[in-house]
CSV table of N, CA and C in Angstrom, one decimal:
chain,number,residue,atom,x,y,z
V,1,UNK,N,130.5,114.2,107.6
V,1,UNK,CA,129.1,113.7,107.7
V,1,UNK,C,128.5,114.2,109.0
V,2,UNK,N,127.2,114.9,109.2
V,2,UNK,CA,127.0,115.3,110.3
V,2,UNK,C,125.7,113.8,110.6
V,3,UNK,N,125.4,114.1,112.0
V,3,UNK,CA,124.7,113.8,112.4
V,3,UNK,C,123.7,114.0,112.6
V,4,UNK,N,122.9,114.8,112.2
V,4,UNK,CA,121.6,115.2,112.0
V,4,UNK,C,120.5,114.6,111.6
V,5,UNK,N,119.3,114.5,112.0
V,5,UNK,CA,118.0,113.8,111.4
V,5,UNK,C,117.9,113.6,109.9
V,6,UNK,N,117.6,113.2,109.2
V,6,UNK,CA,116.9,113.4,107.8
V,6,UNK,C,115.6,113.5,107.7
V,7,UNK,N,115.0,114.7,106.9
V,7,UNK,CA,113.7,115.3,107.0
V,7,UNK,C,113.3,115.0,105.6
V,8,UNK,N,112.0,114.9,105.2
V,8,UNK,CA,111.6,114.8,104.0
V,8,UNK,C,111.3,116.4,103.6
V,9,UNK,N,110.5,116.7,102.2
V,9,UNK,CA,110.6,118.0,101.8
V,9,UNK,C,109.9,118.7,102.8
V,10,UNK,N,108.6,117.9,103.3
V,10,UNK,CA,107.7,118.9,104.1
V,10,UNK,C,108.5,119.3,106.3
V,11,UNK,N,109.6,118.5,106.2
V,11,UNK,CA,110.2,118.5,107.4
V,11,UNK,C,109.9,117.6,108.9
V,12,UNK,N,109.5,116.5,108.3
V,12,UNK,CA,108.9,115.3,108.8
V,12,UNK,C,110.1,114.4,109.0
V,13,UNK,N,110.3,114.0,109.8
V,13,UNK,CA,111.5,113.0,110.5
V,13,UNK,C,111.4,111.7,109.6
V,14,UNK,N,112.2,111.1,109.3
V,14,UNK,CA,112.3,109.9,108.3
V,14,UNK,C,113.2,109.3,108.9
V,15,UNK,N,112.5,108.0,109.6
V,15,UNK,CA,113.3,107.0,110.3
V,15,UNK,C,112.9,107.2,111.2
V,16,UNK,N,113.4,106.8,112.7
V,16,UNK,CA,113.6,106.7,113.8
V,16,UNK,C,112.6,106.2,114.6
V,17,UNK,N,112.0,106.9,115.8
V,17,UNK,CA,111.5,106.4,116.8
V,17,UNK,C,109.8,106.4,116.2
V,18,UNK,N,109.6,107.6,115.6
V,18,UNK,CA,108.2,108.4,115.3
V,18,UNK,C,107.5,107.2,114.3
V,19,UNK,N,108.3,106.7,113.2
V,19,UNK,CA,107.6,106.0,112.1
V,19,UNK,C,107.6,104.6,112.5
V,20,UNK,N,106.2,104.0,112.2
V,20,UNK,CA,106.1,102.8,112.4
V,20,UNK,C,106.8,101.5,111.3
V,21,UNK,N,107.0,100.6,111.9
V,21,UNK,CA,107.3,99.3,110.8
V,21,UNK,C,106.1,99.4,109.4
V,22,UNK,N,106.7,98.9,108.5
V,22,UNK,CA,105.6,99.3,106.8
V,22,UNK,C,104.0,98.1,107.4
V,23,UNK,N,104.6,96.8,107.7
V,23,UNK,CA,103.4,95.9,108.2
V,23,UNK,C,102.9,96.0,109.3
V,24,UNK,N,102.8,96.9,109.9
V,24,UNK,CA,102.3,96.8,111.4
V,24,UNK,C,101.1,97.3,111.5
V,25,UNK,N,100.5,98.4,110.6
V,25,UNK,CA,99.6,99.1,110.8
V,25,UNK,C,98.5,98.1,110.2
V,26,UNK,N,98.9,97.4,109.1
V,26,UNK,CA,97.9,95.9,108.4
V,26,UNK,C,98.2,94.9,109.5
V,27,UNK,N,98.7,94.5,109.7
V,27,UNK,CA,99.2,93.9,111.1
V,27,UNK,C,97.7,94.2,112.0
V,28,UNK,N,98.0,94.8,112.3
V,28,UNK,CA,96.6,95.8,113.7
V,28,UNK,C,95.8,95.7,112.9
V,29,UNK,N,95.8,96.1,111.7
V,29,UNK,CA,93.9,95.9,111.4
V,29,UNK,C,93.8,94.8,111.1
V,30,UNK,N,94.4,93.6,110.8
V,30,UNK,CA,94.2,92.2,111.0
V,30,UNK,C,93.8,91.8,111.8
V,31,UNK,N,94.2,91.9,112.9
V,31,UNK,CA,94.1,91.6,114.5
V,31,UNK,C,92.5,91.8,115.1
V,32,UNK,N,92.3,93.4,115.1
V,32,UNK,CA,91.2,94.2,114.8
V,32,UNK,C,90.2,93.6,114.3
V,33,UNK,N,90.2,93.3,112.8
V,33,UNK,CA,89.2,92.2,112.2
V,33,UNK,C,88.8,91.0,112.6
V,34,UNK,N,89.7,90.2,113.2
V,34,UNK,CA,90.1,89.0,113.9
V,34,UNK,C,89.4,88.9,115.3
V,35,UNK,N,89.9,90.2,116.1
V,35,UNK,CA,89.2,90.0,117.0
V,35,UNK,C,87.4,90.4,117.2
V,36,UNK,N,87.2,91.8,116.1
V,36,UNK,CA,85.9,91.6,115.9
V,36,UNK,C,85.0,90.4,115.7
V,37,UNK,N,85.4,90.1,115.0
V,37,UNK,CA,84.5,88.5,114.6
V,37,UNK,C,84.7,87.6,115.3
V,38,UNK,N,85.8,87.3,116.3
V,38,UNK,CA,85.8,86.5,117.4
V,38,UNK,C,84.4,86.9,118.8
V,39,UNK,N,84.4,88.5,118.4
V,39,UNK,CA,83.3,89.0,119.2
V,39,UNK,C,82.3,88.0,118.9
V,40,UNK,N,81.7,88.3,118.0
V,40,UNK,CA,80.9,88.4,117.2
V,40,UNK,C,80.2,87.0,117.4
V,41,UNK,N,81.1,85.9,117.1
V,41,UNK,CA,81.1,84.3,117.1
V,41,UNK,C,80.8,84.3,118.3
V,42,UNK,N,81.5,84.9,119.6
V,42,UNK,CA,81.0,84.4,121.0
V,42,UNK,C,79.6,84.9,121.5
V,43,UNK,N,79.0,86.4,120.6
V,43,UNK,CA,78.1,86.5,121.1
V,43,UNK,C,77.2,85.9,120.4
V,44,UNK,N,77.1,85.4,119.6
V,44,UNK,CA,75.8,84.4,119.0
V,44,UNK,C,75.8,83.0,119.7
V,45,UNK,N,77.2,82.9,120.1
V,45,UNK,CA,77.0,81.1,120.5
V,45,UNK,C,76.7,81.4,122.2
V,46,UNK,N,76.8,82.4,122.8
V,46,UNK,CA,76.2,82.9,124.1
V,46,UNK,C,74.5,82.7,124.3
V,47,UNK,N,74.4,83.7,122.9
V,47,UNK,CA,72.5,83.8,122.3
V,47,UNK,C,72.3,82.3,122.4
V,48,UNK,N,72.9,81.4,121.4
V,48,UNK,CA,72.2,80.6,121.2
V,48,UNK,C,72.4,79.5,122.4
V,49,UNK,N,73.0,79.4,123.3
V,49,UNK,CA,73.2,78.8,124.6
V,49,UNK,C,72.0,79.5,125.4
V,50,UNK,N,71.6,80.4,125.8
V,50,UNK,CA,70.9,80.8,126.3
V,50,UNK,C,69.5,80.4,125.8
V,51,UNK,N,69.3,80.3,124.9
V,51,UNK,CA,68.1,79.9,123.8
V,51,UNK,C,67.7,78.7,124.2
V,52,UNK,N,69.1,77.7,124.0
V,52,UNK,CA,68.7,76.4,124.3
V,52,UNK,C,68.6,75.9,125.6
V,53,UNK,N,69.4,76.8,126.6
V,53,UNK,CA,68.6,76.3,128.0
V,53,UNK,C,67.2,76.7,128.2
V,54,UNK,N,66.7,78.1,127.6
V,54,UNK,CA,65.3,79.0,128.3
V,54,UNK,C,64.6,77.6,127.4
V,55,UNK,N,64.6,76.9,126.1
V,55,UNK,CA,63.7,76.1,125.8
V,55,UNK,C,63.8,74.6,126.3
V,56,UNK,N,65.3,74.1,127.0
V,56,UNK,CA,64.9,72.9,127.5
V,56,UNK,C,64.3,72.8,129.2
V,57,UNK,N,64.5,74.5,129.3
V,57,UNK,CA,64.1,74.6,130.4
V,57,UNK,C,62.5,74.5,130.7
V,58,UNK,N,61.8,75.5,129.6
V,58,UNK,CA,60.5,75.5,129.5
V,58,UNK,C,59.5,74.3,129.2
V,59,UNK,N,60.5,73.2,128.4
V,59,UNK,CA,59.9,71.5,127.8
V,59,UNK,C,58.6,72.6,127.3
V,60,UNK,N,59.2,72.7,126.0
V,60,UNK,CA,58.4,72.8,125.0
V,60,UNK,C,57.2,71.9,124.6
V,61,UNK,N,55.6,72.2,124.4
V,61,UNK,CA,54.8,71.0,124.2
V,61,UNK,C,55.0,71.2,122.6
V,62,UNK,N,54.5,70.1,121.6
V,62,UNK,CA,54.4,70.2,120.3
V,62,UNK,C,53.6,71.1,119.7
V,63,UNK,N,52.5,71.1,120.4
V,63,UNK,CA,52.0,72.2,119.9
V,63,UNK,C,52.0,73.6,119.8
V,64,UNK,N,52.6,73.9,120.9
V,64,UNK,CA,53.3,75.3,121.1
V,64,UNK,C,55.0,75.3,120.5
V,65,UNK,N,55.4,74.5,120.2
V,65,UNK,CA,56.6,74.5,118.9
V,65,UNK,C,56.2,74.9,117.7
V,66,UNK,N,55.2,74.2,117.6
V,66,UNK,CA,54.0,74.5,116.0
V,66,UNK,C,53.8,75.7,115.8
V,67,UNK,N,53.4,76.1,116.6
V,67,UNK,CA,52.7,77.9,116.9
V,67,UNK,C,53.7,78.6,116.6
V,68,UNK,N,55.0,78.2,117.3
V,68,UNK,CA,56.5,78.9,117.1
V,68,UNK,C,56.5,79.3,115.9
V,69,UNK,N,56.8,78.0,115.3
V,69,UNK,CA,57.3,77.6,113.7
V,69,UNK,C,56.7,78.3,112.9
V,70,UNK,N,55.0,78.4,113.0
V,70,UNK,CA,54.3,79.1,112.1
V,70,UNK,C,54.7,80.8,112.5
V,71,UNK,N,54.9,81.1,113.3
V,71,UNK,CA,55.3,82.5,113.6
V,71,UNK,C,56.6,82.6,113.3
V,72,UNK,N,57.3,81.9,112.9
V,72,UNK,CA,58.8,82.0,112.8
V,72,UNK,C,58.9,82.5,110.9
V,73,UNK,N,57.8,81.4,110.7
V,73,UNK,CA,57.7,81.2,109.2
V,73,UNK,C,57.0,82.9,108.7
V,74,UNK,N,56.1,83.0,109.5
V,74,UNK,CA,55.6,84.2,108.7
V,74,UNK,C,56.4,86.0,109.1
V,75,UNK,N,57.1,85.7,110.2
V,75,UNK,CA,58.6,86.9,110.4
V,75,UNK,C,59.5,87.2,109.5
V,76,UNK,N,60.0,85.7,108.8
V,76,UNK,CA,60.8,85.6,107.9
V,76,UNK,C,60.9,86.7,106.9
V,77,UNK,N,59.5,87.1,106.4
V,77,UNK,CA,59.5,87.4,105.3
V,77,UNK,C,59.8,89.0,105.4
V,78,UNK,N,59.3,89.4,106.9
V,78,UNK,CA,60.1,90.9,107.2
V,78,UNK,C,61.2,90.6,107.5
V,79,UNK,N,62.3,90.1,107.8
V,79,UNK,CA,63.8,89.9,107.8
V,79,UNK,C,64.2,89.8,106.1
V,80,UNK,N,63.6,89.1,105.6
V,80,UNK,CA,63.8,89.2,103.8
V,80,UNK,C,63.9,90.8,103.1
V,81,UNK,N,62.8,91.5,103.7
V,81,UNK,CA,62.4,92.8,103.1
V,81,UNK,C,63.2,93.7,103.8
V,82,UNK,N,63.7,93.7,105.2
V,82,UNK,CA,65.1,94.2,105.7
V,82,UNK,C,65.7,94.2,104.8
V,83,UNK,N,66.7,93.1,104.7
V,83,UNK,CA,67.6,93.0,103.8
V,83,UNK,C,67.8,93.2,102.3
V,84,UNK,N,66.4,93.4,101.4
V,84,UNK,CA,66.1,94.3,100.7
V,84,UNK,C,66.4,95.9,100.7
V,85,UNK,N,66.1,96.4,101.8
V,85,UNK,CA,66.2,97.6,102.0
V,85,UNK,C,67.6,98.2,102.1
V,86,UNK,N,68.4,97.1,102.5
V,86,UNK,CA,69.9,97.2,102.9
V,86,UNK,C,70.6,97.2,101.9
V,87,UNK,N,69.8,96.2,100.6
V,87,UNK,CA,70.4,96.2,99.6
V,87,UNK,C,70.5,97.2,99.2
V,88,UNK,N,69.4,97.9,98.7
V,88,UNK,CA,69.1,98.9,98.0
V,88,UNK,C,69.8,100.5,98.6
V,89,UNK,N,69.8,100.4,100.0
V,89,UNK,CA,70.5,101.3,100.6
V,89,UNK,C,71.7,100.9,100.1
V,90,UNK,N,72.6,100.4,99.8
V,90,UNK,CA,73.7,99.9,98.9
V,90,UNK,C,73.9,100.6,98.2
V,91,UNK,N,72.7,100.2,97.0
V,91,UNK,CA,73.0,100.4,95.5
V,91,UNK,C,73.0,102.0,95.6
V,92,UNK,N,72.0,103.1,96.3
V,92,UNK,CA,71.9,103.8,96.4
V,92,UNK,C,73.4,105.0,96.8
V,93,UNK,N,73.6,104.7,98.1
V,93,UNK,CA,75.3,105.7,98.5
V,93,UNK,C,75.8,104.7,98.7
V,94,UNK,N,76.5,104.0,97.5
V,94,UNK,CA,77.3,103.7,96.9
V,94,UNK,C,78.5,104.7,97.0
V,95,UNK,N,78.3,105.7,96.6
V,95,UNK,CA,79.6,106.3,96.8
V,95,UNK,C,79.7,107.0,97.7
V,96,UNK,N,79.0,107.3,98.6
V,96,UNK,CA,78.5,107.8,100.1
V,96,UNK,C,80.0,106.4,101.0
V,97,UNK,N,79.3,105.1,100.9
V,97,UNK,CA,80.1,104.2,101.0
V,97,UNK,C,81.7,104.4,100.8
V,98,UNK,N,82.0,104.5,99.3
V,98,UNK,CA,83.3,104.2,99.2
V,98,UNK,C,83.9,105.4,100.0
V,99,UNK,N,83.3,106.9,99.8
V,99,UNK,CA,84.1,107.6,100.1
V,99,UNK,C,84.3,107.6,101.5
V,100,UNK,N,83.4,107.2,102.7
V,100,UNK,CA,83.3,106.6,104.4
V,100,UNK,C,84.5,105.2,103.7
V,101,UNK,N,84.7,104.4,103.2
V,101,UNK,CA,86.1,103.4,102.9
V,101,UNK,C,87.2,104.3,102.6
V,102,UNK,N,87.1,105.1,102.1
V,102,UNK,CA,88.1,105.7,101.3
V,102,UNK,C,88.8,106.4,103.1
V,103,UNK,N,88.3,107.3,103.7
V,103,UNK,CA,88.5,108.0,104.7
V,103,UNK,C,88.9,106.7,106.2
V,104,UNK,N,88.2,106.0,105.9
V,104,UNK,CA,88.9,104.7,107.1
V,104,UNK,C,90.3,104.1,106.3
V,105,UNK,N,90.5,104.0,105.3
V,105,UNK,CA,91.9,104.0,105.0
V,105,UNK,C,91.6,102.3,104.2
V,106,UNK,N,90.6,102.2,104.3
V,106,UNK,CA,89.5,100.7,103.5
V,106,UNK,C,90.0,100.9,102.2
V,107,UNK,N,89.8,101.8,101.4
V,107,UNK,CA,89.8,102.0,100.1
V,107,UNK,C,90.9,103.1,99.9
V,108,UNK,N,92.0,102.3,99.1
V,108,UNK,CA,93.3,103.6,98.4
V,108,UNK,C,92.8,104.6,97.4
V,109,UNK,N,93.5,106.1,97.6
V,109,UNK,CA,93.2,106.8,96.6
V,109,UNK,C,93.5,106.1,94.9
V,110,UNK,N,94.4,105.5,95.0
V,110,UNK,CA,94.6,104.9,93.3
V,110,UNK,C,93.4,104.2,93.4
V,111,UNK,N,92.6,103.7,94.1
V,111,UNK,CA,91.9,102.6,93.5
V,111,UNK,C,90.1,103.0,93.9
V,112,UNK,N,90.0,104.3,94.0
V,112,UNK,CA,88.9,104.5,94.5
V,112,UNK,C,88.1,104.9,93.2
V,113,UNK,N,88.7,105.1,91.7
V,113,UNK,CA,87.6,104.8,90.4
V,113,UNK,C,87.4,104.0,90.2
V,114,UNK,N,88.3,102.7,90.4
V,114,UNK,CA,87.6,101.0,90.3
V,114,UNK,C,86.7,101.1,91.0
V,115,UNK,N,86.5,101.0,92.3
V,115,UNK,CA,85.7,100.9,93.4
V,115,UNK,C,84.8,101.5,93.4
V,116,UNK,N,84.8,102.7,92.8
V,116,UNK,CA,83.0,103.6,92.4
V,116,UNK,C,82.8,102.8,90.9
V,117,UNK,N,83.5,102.1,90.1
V,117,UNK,CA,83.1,101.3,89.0
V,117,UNK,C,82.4,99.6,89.0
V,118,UNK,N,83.0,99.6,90.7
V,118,UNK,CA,82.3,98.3,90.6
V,118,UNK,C,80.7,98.5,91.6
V,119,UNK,N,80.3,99.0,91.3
V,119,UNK,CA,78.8,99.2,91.1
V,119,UNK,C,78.0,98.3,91.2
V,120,UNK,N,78.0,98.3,90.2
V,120,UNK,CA,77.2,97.2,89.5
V,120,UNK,C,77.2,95.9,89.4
V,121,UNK,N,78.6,95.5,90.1
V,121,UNK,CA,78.7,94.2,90.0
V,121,UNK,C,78.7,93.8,91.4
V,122,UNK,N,78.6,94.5,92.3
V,122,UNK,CA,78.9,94.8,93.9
V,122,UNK,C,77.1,94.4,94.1
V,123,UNK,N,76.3,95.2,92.9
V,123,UNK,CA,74.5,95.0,92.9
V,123,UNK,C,73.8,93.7,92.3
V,124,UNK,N,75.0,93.5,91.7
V,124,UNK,CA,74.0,92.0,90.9
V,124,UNK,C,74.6,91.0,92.3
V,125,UNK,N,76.0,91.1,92.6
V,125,UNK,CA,76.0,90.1,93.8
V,125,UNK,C,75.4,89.9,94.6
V,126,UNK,N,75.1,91.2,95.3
V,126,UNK,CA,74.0,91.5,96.3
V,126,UNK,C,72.5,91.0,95.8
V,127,UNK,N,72.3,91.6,94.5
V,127,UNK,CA,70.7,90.5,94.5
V,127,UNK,C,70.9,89.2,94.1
V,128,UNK,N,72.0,88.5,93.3
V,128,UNK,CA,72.3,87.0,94.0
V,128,UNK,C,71.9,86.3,94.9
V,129,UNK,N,72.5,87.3,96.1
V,129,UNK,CA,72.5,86.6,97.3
V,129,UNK,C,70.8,86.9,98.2
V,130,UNK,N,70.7,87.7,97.6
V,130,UNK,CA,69.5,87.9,98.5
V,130,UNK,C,68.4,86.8,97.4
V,131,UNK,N,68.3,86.7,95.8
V,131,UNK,CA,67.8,85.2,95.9
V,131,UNK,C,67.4,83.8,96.0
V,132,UNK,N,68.7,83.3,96.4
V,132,UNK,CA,69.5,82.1,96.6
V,132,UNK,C,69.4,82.2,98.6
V,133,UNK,N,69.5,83.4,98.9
V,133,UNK,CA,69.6,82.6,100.8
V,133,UNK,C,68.1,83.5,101.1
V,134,UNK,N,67.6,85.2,101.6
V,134,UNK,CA,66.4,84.9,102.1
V,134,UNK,C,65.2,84.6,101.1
V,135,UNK,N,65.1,84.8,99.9
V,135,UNK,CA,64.1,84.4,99.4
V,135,UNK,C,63.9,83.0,99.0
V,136,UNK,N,65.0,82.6,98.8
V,136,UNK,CA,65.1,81.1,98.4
V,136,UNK,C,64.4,80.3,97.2
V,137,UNK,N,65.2,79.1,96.6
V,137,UNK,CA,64.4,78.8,95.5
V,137,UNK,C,62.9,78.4,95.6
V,138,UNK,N,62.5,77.6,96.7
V,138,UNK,CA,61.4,77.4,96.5
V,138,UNK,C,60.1,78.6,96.2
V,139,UNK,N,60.7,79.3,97.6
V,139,UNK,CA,60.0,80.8,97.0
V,139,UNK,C,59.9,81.2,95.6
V,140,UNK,N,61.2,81.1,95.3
V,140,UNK,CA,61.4,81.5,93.6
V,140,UNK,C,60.5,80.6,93.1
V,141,UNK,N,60.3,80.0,92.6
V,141,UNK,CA,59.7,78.7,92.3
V,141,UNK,C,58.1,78.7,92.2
V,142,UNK,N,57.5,78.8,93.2
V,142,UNK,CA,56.3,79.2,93.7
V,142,UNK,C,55.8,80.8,93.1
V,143,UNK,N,56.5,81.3,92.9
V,143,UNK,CA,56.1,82.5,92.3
V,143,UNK,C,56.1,82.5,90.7
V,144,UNK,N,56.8,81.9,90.2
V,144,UNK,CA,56.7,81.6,88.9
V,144,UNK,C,55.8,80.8,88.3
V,145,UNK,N,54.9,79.9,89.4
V,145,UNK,CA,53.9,79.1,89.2
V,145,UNK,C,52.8,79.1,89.2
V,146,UNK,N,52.9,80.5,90.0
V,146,UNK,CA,51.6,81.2,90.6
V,146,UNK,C,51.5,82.0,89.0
């Protein structure tokens, strides 16, 4: 028996120091994910600390809360039409998408004709959601009335 490495066909070392554990590399993008959104969570609750000192700082009068609100209420409806756009940017490179997943290691080659097949079901969720949270039922509602 000698001692020598074992190489696979293309002459790539099999075993030893070079190759990592099979879970480690999902491992790290766990982590990665984990820690993103831990970002993420601290910087909104940062924003919104900051928010809530600059306004108990300022002692808000009611009627300039009012003014807020009404300006808050009529923004909305460009944050709605964003996320319209986003949608549709979706539906649109869809496969633009998978294949940027496919190349981050997001999406497996076996599974990358499901994933350009789910389409369409990826588009009805997405307008689901878009009218159930920004347009909302009442919105819905009111338009059907009108």
């Amino acid at each position: 028996m000698s001692m020598q490495p074992r190489e696979t066909e293309t002459g790539e070392p099999v075993g030893g120091a070079e190759t990592e554990r099979p879970g480690s590399s999902r491992r790290r993008r766990l982590l990665r994910l984990a820690f993103i959104g831990l970002a993420w969570l601290a910087g909104a609750s940062a924003m919104g600390f900051v928010l809530v000192a600059l306004l108990s700082h300022l002692q808000v009068q009611p009627e300039t809360l009012a003014t807020l609100q009404v300006w808050a209420t009529q923004i909305r409806h460009y944050g709605a039409l964003v996320q319209c756009m986003v949608v549709a940017g979706i539906g649109i490179w869809w496969q633009a998408i998978v294949a940027w997943g496919a190349r981050r290691g997001i999406v497996r080659p076996r599974e990358h004709a499901q994933v350009i097949a789910l389409r369409w079901k990826v588009m009805a969720f997405l307008i689901t959601y878009l009218l159930l949270i920004p347009v909302g039922p009442a919105t819905l509602l009111r338009w059907l009335q009108a």
